[in-house]
Structure formats: structure tokens, C-alpha cells
Amino acid sequence: EGRFSVALEAAKKYGFSQQVYECVYQKAWTDFYWYDDPDSSLEGYLCLKSMLQEDVNVVRIEKLYNLYRLLVTSSGQGMMTKDFNHQGEQRYMETLCSRLEDNPAKPSCALFLKICLLEDKLIESLQEKADLTDISDVLHQLKEAIQNASHHLSINFESQAEVLVNIGGLIGESREFDELIDVVSKIQSDCSSDISAANIQYERGVQLLGAQRFENAVKHLSKSYVLYHKENTITELVRTSGFLGKSYSEMDLLYSAKTYYIRALSILINDVGNNGRSDHLIVTILIELCLLEIRLGQIASVLEWLAMLDAIVSTVQEYLNDDFLRERSRIDALLGARI
């Protein structure tokens, strides 16, 4: 508290207006996350709101909107003792957006705020269990705004990408949203890195896998696999290969599943040879390969994978636990029934 006071006093006396704005924001953010005090965060929000009248830029809007979202959540959960007029503040944001759109000198500010408002509108619709056809217009507007945002250097695109990935957890199968994710991933690949783009596709693939939308999960996981492979990221390649194997297995495309499980296994075995590290994922993948070969009727292959599995577990004793013994017994039972 004392350090914030000193920083704020110094910024007011010797610094610039933006430094004052930053001090107020950081204190409000800390009050919320460190002290669970949204009432104090509201004071910071109102101060930033008044300072926004002096000068408007994307950074200021982003920080103000961050606090706005925190306060909306806090008031909705009954965490505040002070009155926070959610509807009134929402109207303020919408009015500000309209005013900025009419200002030819502030195109980035207007576009950024529009994206934030569309994201919140999408979240509200999903929380209200709106039909996906009802939110298609919002997704279309959001896609168009995101595409335009790639041409505005002052817009922090990575933060918007993270928000959209999190929104994906609320959306099941949606062609429009998947197209939006593809746009976001392409922009990240062009403007940031292939790893950032791959992470977006990976997260969406995992979300769809969890929702048992296996075909669409494969589409996104395959895109992330290609991007991870370009960067040769071992952990991410193994993880993505495993989920692709799982997706194909659930679709009864067993040979495709086997291909990706073996890719993951080969990467892990190679890492053991290069670095001497043994990952427990080796055991998990070998178990999946055994179960897969049983379904395929490849008894000889089952026995080969079992021999490798038993050799690894006998070498690394920590792998020999109740979970392993349970899976090992299951494989024996299924193998016996198959024979």
C-alpha cells in the first residue's frame, strides 16, 4: 500500500499522465487479486474512468475494461458492498464506443472496444443458453473485427486471443466459432509465432475432444501438430499426438490412432536416449497401444508392446503402482478373451 502511494505521488509530481494511470490501475488490480477487495478496485475504476476523458488510447481502454469485467463478476457474485451499476457502466462503454467510431483519429480505440463488447455479448448469450444460430451474427461481427485488428499495431492481440480461447470452453460444436479460431490462429502465426498459433488450435481441439466432437477435434489438433512440428517442440508434439491418437481411436479409425501413438512414443523414446529422461507418458502410450492392438486383433504386436512396457516398468520402479497394475490386469483379461 505504501509503495503504491509513493509511486503514485512520484508519478503525479514528476511523471506523465499515463504513468499516473498505470499506478492507479496496478493498485486497483492488486486490491482485487491480492486483497479480495473489489470495493477498492471500484474506486480505482472510477478514477481511471475520469482520467479517460483527458486522453483516450488503446492501453487505457484495455486497463479500464479489465477492471470493468472484474467488477461485473464481483457484483454478480455478491462480493461487493458498494453499489456497482452494471447496466449503467455497460451503456457507458457502448456510448464511448459509438463516440470513438465517429472520431477518425481513434480507429484503433474504437475497434478494440468493439471487440471487447462483442466478446462480452457472446459470453452473456452463452451463459443464457442461447441457441448457436442466435449468436451467429455476433460471431460474424467478431470475426470481421478480429481480422481488422491485425492491421492495428496498438491492439494487444494476444490478450484477445486468450479471451477467445477461454470462450471456446463455453461453446460446443460451432462452425462459425471454429472459423473464428482459424482466423485468430493465422493472425498469431503471421504476427507473433507459430507456437502461439499452435496453442490456440490445440486448446480448441482439446475442448472439442472433451465435448466428444472427435472429427472437429482432429481438424484443430492436426493444425496444431503441423505448427508444433515446424518448431520441433517435443512436449507439445507428444501431447498433441496423444490426443490425436485418442480422437482417431474414438472414431474407430484404429490404424490412424496407432500411427499417432507410435509417433508420440518414438519422440519420448528418442528423448530418453538423448537426455536420459524417462517420462511416465511412455507407460500411458504403451498401454493405449496394447489396447488398440487387441481391438485390431494383432496379438503378436500386443505381446511386443507388453514386453517393452514390462521392461520399462521394471526399470523405473515408481511406475509400478496400483493404477499400472489395474491397467495391466485389464490388458491380460482382454488379451485372454481375444485369444
Short mmCIF file of C-alpha atoms in Angstrom, two decimals:
data_model
loop_
_atom_site.label_atom_id
_atom_site.label_comp_id
_atom_site.label_asym_id
_atom_site.label_seq_id
_atom_site.Cartn_x
_atom_site.Cartn_y
_atom_site.Cartn_z
CA GLU A 1 0.00 0.00 0.00
CA GLY A 2 2.81 2.37 0.93
CA ARG A 3 4.78 1.62 -2.23
CA PHE A 4 1.73 2.33 -4.39
CA SER A 5 1.24 5.65 -2.59
CA VAL A 6 4.89 6.63 -3.15
CA ALA A 7 4.74 5.59 -6.82
CA LEU A 8 1.50 7.48 -7.39
CA GLU A 9 2.81 10.62 -5.69
CA ALA A 10 6.02 10.50 -7.74
CA ALA A 11 4.08 9.96 -10.97
CA LYS A 12 1.84 12.93 -10.25
CA LYS A 13 4.78 15.15 -9.34
CA TYR A 14 7.45 14.11 -11.85
CA GLY A 15 5.86 11.76 -14.37
CA PHE A 16 3.36 11.72 -17.17
CA SER A 17 -0.39 11.26 -17.09
CA GLN A 18 -0.02 7.72 -18.45
CA GLN A 19 2.22 6.79 -15.51
CA VAL A 20 -0.42 8.05 -13.09
CA TYR A 21 -3.00 5.98 -14.96
CA GLU A 22 -0.77 2.91 -14.70
CA CYS A 23 -0.25 3.37 -10.95
CA VAL A 24 -3.98 3.66 -10.30
CA TYR A 25 -4.67 0.57 -12.43
CA GLN A 26 -2.00 -1.57 -10.76
CA LYS A 27 -3.29 -0.68 -7.31
CA ALA A 28 -6.89 -1.49 -8.31
CA TRP A 29 -5.77 -4.79 -9.84
CA THR A 30 -3.78 -5.67 -6.71
CA ASP A 31 -6.72 -4.78 -4.45
CA PHE A 32 -8.84 -7.27 -6.36
CA TYR A 33 -6.45 -10.21 -6.78
CA TRP A 34 -4.30 -9.92 -3.66
CA TYR A 35 -6.68 -8.45 -1.10
CA ASP A 36 -10.07 -9.67 -2.40
CA ASP A 37 -11.28 -6.09 -2.13
CA PRO A 38 -13.43 -5.25 -5.18
CA ASP A 39 -14.78 -2.16 -3.40
CA SER A 40 -11.31 -0.58 -3.53
CA SER A 41 -11.00 -1.72 -7.14
CA LEU A 42 -14.21 0.19 -7.87
CA GLU A 43 -12.56 3.39 -6.58
CA GLY A 44 -9.65 2.80 -8.97
CA TYR A 45 -12.06 2.09 -11.83
CA LEU A 46 -13.91 5.36 -11.29
CA CYS A 47 -10.61 7.27 -11.13
CA LEU A 48 -9.45 5.72 -14.43
CA LYS A 49 -12.82 6.46 -15.97
CA SER A 50 -12.45 10.14 -15.14
CA MET A 51 -8.87 10.19 -16.49
CA LEU A 52 -10.07 8.66 -19.75
CA GLN A 53 -11.76 11.95 -20.52
CA GLU A 54 -8.32 13.61 -20.73
CA ASP A 55 -6.82 11.22 -23.25
CA VAL A 56 -8.08 8.03 -24.90
CA ASN A 57 -5.78 5.31 -26.19
CA VAL A 58 -5.95 1.54 -26.55
CA VAL A 59 -3.83 0.86 -23.46
CA ARG A 60 -6.11 2.98 -21.27
CA ILE A 61 -9.26 1.36 -22.65
CA GLU A 62 -7.82 -2.12 -22.12
CA LYS A 63 -6.98 -1.48 -18.48
CA LEU A 64 -10.32 0.20 -17.77
CA TYR A 65 -12.19 -2.66 -19.43
CA ASN A 66 -10.20 -5.24 -17.46
CA LEU A 67 -11.38 -3.65 -14.22
CA TYR A 68 -14.91 -3.35 -15.60
CA ARG A 69 -15.00 -7.10 -16.23
CA LEU A 70 -13.70 -7.84 -12.74
CA LEU A 71 -16.33 -5.59 -11.17
CA VAL A 72 -19.14 -7.13 -13.25
CA THR A 73 -18.10 -10.56 -11.97
CA SER A 74 -17.77 -9.34 -8.37
CA SER A 75 -21.18 -7.64 -8.32
CA GLY A 76 -22.81 -10.66 -9.94
CA GLN A 77 -21.37 -12.92 -7.23
CA GLY A 78 -22.41 -10.58 -4.40
CA MET A 79 -18.81 -9.83 -3.41
CA MET A 80 -19.25 -6.04 -3.20
CA THR A 81 -20.71 -3.83 -0.50
CA LYS A 82 -20.61 -0.71 -2.68
CA ASP A 83 -23.14 -0.23 -5.44
CA PHE A 84 -21.91 -1.03 -8.95
CA ASN A 85 -24.37 -0.16 -11.70
CA HIS A 86 -23.62 -2.87 -14.24
CA GLN A 87 -26.22 -1.73 -16.76
CA GLY A 88 -25.18 1.91 -16.43
CA GLU A 89 -21.50 1.10 -16.96
CA GLN A 90 -22.36 -1.12 -19.91
CA ARG A 91 -24.23 1.78 -21.52
CA TYR A 92 -21.21 3.99 -20.82
CA MET A 93 -18.93 1.55 -22.70
CA GLU A 94 -21.34 1.33 -25.62
CA THR A 95 -21.66 5.12 -25.80
CA LEU A 96 -17.89 5.51 -25.64
CA CYS A 97 -17.52 3.01 -28.47
CA SER A 98 -20.01 4.90 -30.64
CA ARG A 99 -18.23 8.18 -29.93
CA LEU A 100 -14.88 6.70 -30.84
CA GLU A 101 -16.26 5.24 -34.07
CA ASP A 102 -17.28 8.75 -35.06
CA ASN A 103 -13.76 10.01 -34.36
CA PRO A 104 -11.47 9.38 -37.38
CA ALA A 105 -8.41 9.96 -35.20
CA LYS A 106 -9.20 6.98 -32.90
CA PRO A 107 -9.85 3.94 -35.17
CA SER A 108 -7.79 1.53 -33.05
CA CYS A 109 -9.54 2.58 -29.83
CA ALA A 110 -12.97 2.14 -31.42
CA LEU A 111 -12.10 -1.27 -32.86
CA PHE A 112 -10.57 -2.57 -29.63
CA LEU A 113 -13.56 -1.53 -27.54
CA LYS A 114 -15.93 -3.01 -30.13
CA ILE A 115 -14.13 -6.36 -29.86
CA CYS A 116 -14.41 -6.29 -26.05
CA LEU A 117 -18.12 -5.50 -26.19
CA LEU A 118 -18.75 -8.25 -28.75
CA GLU A 119 -16.85 -10.76 -26.61
CA ASP A 120 -18.96 -9.87 -23.59
CA LYS A 121 -22.14 -10.07 -25.66
CA LEU A 122 -21.11 -13.54 -26.81
CA ILE A 123 -20.36 -14.67 -23.25
CA GLU A 124 -23.71 -13.36 -21.98
CA SER A 125 -25.55 -15.18 -24.78
CA LEU A 126 -23.77 -18.44 -23.97
CA GLN A 127 -24.46 -18.11 -20.25
CA GLU A 128 -28.13 -17.60 -21.08
CA LYS A 129 -28.01 -20.87 -23.08
CA ALA A 130 -28.83 -19.10 -26.33
CA ASP A 131 -29.05 -21.27 -29.44
CA LEU A 132 -25.93 -21.23 -31.60
CA THR A 133 -27.96 -19.87 -34.51
CA ASP A 134 -28.82 -16.86 -32.34
CA ILE A 135 -25.17 -15.96 -31.81
CA SER A 136 -24.02 -16.45 -35.41
CA ASP A 137 -24.38 -12.72 -36.10
CA VAL A 138 -22.19 -11.87 -33.10
CA LEU A 139 -19.58 -14.39 -34.24
CA HIS A 140 -19.63 -12.92 -37.74
CA GLN A 141 -19.12 -9.37 -36.40
CA LEU A 142 -16.38 -10.57 -34.07
CA LYS A 143 -14.58 -12.39 -36.88
CA GLU A 144 -14.67 -9.27 -39.04
CA ALA A 145 -13.40 -7.09 -36.18
CA ILE A 146 -10.58 -9.53 -35.34
CA GLN A 147 -9.46 -9.56 -38.96
CA ASN A 148 -9.34 -5.77 -38.96
CA ALA A 149 -7.48 -5.73 -35.63
CA SER A 150 -4.46 -7.45 -37.20
CA HIS A 151 -3.73 -4.17 -39.02
CA HIS A 152 -3.69 -2.08 -35.82
CA LEU A 153 -0.31 -2.33 -34.08
CA SER A 154 -1.55 -0.72 -30.86
CA ILE A 155 -4.07 -3.51 -30.21
CA ASN A 156 -2.76 -6.25 -27.90
CA PHE A 157 -3.90 -9.20 -29.97
CA GLU A 158 -2.55 -11.93 -27.70
CA SER A 159 -4.85 -10.93 -24.85
CA GLN A 160 -7.85 -11.08 -27.19
CA ALA A 161 -6.74 -14.48 -28.46
CA GLU A 162 -6.62 -15.74 -24.86
CA VAL A 163 -10.13 -14.45 -24.19
CA LEU A 164 -11.48 -16.18 -27.31
CA VAL A 165 -9.79 -19.47 -26.40
CA ASN A 166 -11.46 -19.31 -22.97
CA ILE A 167 -14.83 -18.57 -24.60
CA GLY A 168 -14.35 -21.79 -26.54
CA GLY A 169 -14.88 -23.67 -23.28
CA LEU A 170 -18.47 -22.42 -23.28
CA ILE A 171 -19.15 -23.31 -26.91
CA GLY A 172 -19.69 -26.83 -28.17
CA GLU A 173 -19.53 -27.58 -31.86
CA SER A 174 -19.84 -24.39 -33.90
CA ARG A 175 -18.63 -23.92 -37.46
CA GLU A 176 -18.65 -20.13 -37.11
CA PHE A 177 -16.59 -20.20 -33.92
CA ASP A 178 -14.11 -22.68 -35.40
CA GLU A 179 -13.66 -20.36 -38.38
CA LEU A 180 -13.01 -17.52 -35.93
CA ILE A 181 -10.37 -19.64 -34.16
CA ASP A 182 -8.72 -20.32 -37.52
CA VAL A 183 -8.58 -16.58 -38.21
CA VAL A 184 -7.08 -15.88 -34.78
CA SER A 185 -4.53 -18.66 -35.22
CA LYS A 186 -3.49 -17.39 -38.67
CA ILE A 187 -3.01 -13.86 -37.36
CA GLN A 188 -0.94 -15.15 -34.44
CA SER A 189 1.20 -17.17 -36.82
CA ASP A 190 1.81 -14.14 -39.04
CA CYS A 191 2.27 -11.52 -36.33
CA SER A 192 3.65 -13.44 -33.35
CA SER A 193 4.85 -17.04 -33.70
CA ASP A 194 3.80 -20.47 -34.92
CA ILE A 195 3.86 -21.66 -31.30
CA SER A 196 1.23 -19.11 -30.29
CA ALA A 197 -0.91 -20.13 -33.25
CA ALA A 198 -0.48 -23.82 -32.43
CA ASN A 199 -1.50 -23.26 -28.81
CA ILE A 200 -4.79 -21.71 -29.97
CA GLN A 201 -5.58 -24.64 -32.27
CA TYR A 202 -4.52 -27.13 -29.58
CA GLU A 203 -6.76 -25.65 -26.90
CA ARG A 204 -9.75 -25.67 -29.25
CA GLY A 205 -9.02 -29.27 -30.21
CA VAL A 206 -8.89 -30.36 -26.57
CA GLN A 207 -12.17 -28.55 -25.89
CA LEU A 208 -13.86 -30.40 -28.75
CA LEU A 209 -12.34 -33.71 -27.66
CA GLY A 210 -13.79 -33.19 -24.19
CA ALA A 211 -17.17 -32.47 -25.81
CA GLN A 212 -16.81 -35.72 -27.79
CA ARG A 213 -16.78 -33.86 -31.10
CA PHE A 214 -13.97 -36.05 -32.36
CA GLU A 215 -13.96 -35.14 -36.06
CA ASN A 216 -13.65 -31.42 -35.39
CA ALA A 217 -11.14 -32.12 -32.62
CA VAL A 218 -8.95 -33.87 -35.19
CA LYS A 219 -9.14 -30.83 -37.51
CA HIS A 220 -7.80 -28.44 -34.88
CA LEU A 221 -5.32 -30.85 -33.32
CA SER A 222 -3.90 -31.65 -36.77
CA LYS A 223 -3.34 -27.95 -37.44
CA SER A 224 -1.58 -27.56 -34.11
CA TYR A 225 0.54 -30.66 -34.83
CA VAL A 226 1.81 -29.15 -38.10
CA LEU A 227 2.72 -25.88 -36.38
CA TYR A 228 4.40 -27.61 -33.41
CA HIS A 229 6.34 -29.82 -35.83
CA LYS A 230 7.72 -26.75 -37.61
CA GLU A 231 9.15 -25.55 -34.29
CA ASN A 232 10.19 -29.05 -33.16
CA THR A 233 8.65 -28.68 -29.70
CA ILE A 234 8.92 -32.11 -28.09
CA THR A 235 6.45 -31.81 -25.22
CA GLU A 236 3.74 -30.24 -27.35
CA LEU A 237 4.24 -32.76 -30.17
CA VAL A 238 3.86 -35.67 -27.77
CA ARG A 239 0.80 -34.18 -26.15
CA THR A 240 -0.88 -33.39 -29.48
CA SER A 241 -0.01 -36.80 -30.95
CA GLY A 242 -1.56 -38.49 -27.93
CA PHE A 243 -4.80 -36.54 -28.24
CA LEU A 244 -4.93 -37.20 -31.98
CA GLY A 245 -4.50 -40.90 -31.27
CA LYS A 246 -7.32 -40.74 -28.73
CA SER A 247 -9.61 -38.88 -31.17
CA TYR A 248 -9.00 -41.32 -34.01
CA SER A 249 -9.48 -44.25 -31.63
CA GLU A 250 -12.87 -42.91 -30.55
CA MET A 251 -13.81 -42.60 -34.24
CA ASP A 252 -12.77 -46.27 -34.78
CA LEU A 253 -10.02 -45.17 -37.16
CA LEU A 254 -7.65 -47.50 -35.37
CA TYR A 255 -4.71 -47.52 -37.76
CA SER A 256 -4.65 -43.71 -37.80
CA ALA A 257 -4.76 -43.75 -33.99
CA LYS A 258 -1.90 -46.26 -33.93
CA THR A 259 0.20 -44.02 -36.18
CA TYR A 260 -0.05 -41.05 -33.83
CA TYR A 261 0.51 -43.14 -30.68
CA ILE A 262 3.68 -44.54 -32.25
CA ARG A 263 4.82 -41.03 -33.22
CA ALA A 264 4.40 -39.89 -29.64
CA LEU A 265 6.21 -42.98 -28.34
CA SER A 266 9.13 -42.56 -30.74
CA ILE A 267 9.63 -38.95 -29.64
CA LEU A 268 9.63 -39.97 -25.99
CA ILE A 269 12.00 -42.91 -26.52
CA ASN A 270 14.34 -40.68 -28.50
CA ASP A 271 14.29 -38.14 -25.66
CA VAL A 272 15.30 -40.89 -23.23
CA GLY A 273 18.29 -41.70 -25.45
CA ASN A 274 19.30 -38.06 -25.84
CA ASN A 275 18.69 -36.70 -22.35
CA GLY A 276 18.28 -39.74 -20.11
CA ARG A 277 14.79 -38.59 -19.09
CA SER A 278 12.04 -41.17 -18.75
CA ASP A 279 8.52 -39.74 -18.95
CA HIS A 280 5.52 -41.54 -17.45
CA LEU A 281 3.70 -40.83 -20.71
CA ILE A 282 5.68 -43.74 -22.20
CA VAL A 283 3.73 -46.11 -19.95
CA THR A 284 0.41 -44.43 -20.78
CA ILE A 285 1.01 -44.63 -24.54
CA LEU A 286 2.20 -48.25 -24.39
CA ILE A 287 -0.98 -49.19 -22.53
CA GLU A 288 -3.07 -47.44 -25.18
CA LEU A 289 -1.14 -49.25 -27.93
CA CYS A 290 -1.75 -52.61 -26.25
CA LEU A 291 -5.48 -51.93 -26.03
CA LEU A 292 -5.52 -50.73 -29.63
CA GLU A 293 -3.72 -53.80 -30.95
CA ILE A 294 -6.19 -56.03 -29.10
CA ARG A 295 -9.05 -54.28 -30.90
CA LEU A 296 -7.20 -54.81 -34.19
CA GLY A 297 -6.55 -58.47 -33.41
CA GLN A 298 -2.77 -58.01 -33.73
CA ILE A 299 -1.77 -60.45 -30.98
CA ALA A 300 1.93 -60.50 -31.87
CA SER A 301 2.09 -56.71 -31.68
CA VAL A 302 0.31 -56.77 -28.31
CA LEU A 303 2.97 -59.11 -26.93
CA GLU A 304 5.77 -56.88 -28.28
CA TRP A 305 4.30 -53.74 -26.67
CA LEU A 306 3.75 -55.64 -23.42
CA ALA A 307 7.38 -56.76 -23.37
CA MET A 308 8.51 -53.15 -23.78
CA LEU A 309 6.02 -51.98 -21.14
CA ASP A 310 7.14 -54.54 -18.57
CA ALA A 311 10.81 -53.77 -19.24
CA ILE A 312 10.31 -50.04 -18.65
CA VAL A 313 8.23 -50.52 -15.50
CA SER A 314 10.78 -52.95 -14.06
CA THR A 315 13.50 -50.34 -14.67
CA VAL A 316 11.61 -47.38 -13.20
CA GLN A 317 10.01 -48.66 -10.01
CA GLU A 318 7.92 -45.54 -9.41
CA TYR A 319 5.81 -46.52 -12.43
CA LEU A 320 4.83 -49.75 -10.68
CA ASN A 321 1.74 -48.51 -8.82
CA ASP A 322 -1.88 -49.52 -8.33
CA ASP A 323 -3.02 -47.73 -11.49
CA PHE A 324 -0.49 -49.60 -13.59
CA LEU A 325 -1.35 -52.96 -12.03
CA ARG A 326 -5.04 -52.33 -12.68
CA GLU A 327 -4.40 -51.48 -16.35
CA ARG A 328 -2.02 -54.43 -16.72
CA SER A 329 -4.67 -56.82 -15.40
CA ARG A 330 -7.20 -55.31 -17.77
CA ILE A 331 -4.90 -55.91 -20.74
CA ASP A 332 -4.33 -59.52 -19.67
CA ALA A 333 -8.08 -60.10 -19.35
CA LEU A 334 -8.85 -58.57 -22.77
CA LEU A 335 -5.97 -60.43 -24.38
CA GLY A 336 -7.14 -63.72 -22.91
CA ALA A 337 -10.66 -63.12 -24.19
CA ARG A 338 -9.31 -62.23 -27.63
CA ILE A 339 -7.17 -65.35 -27.89
#
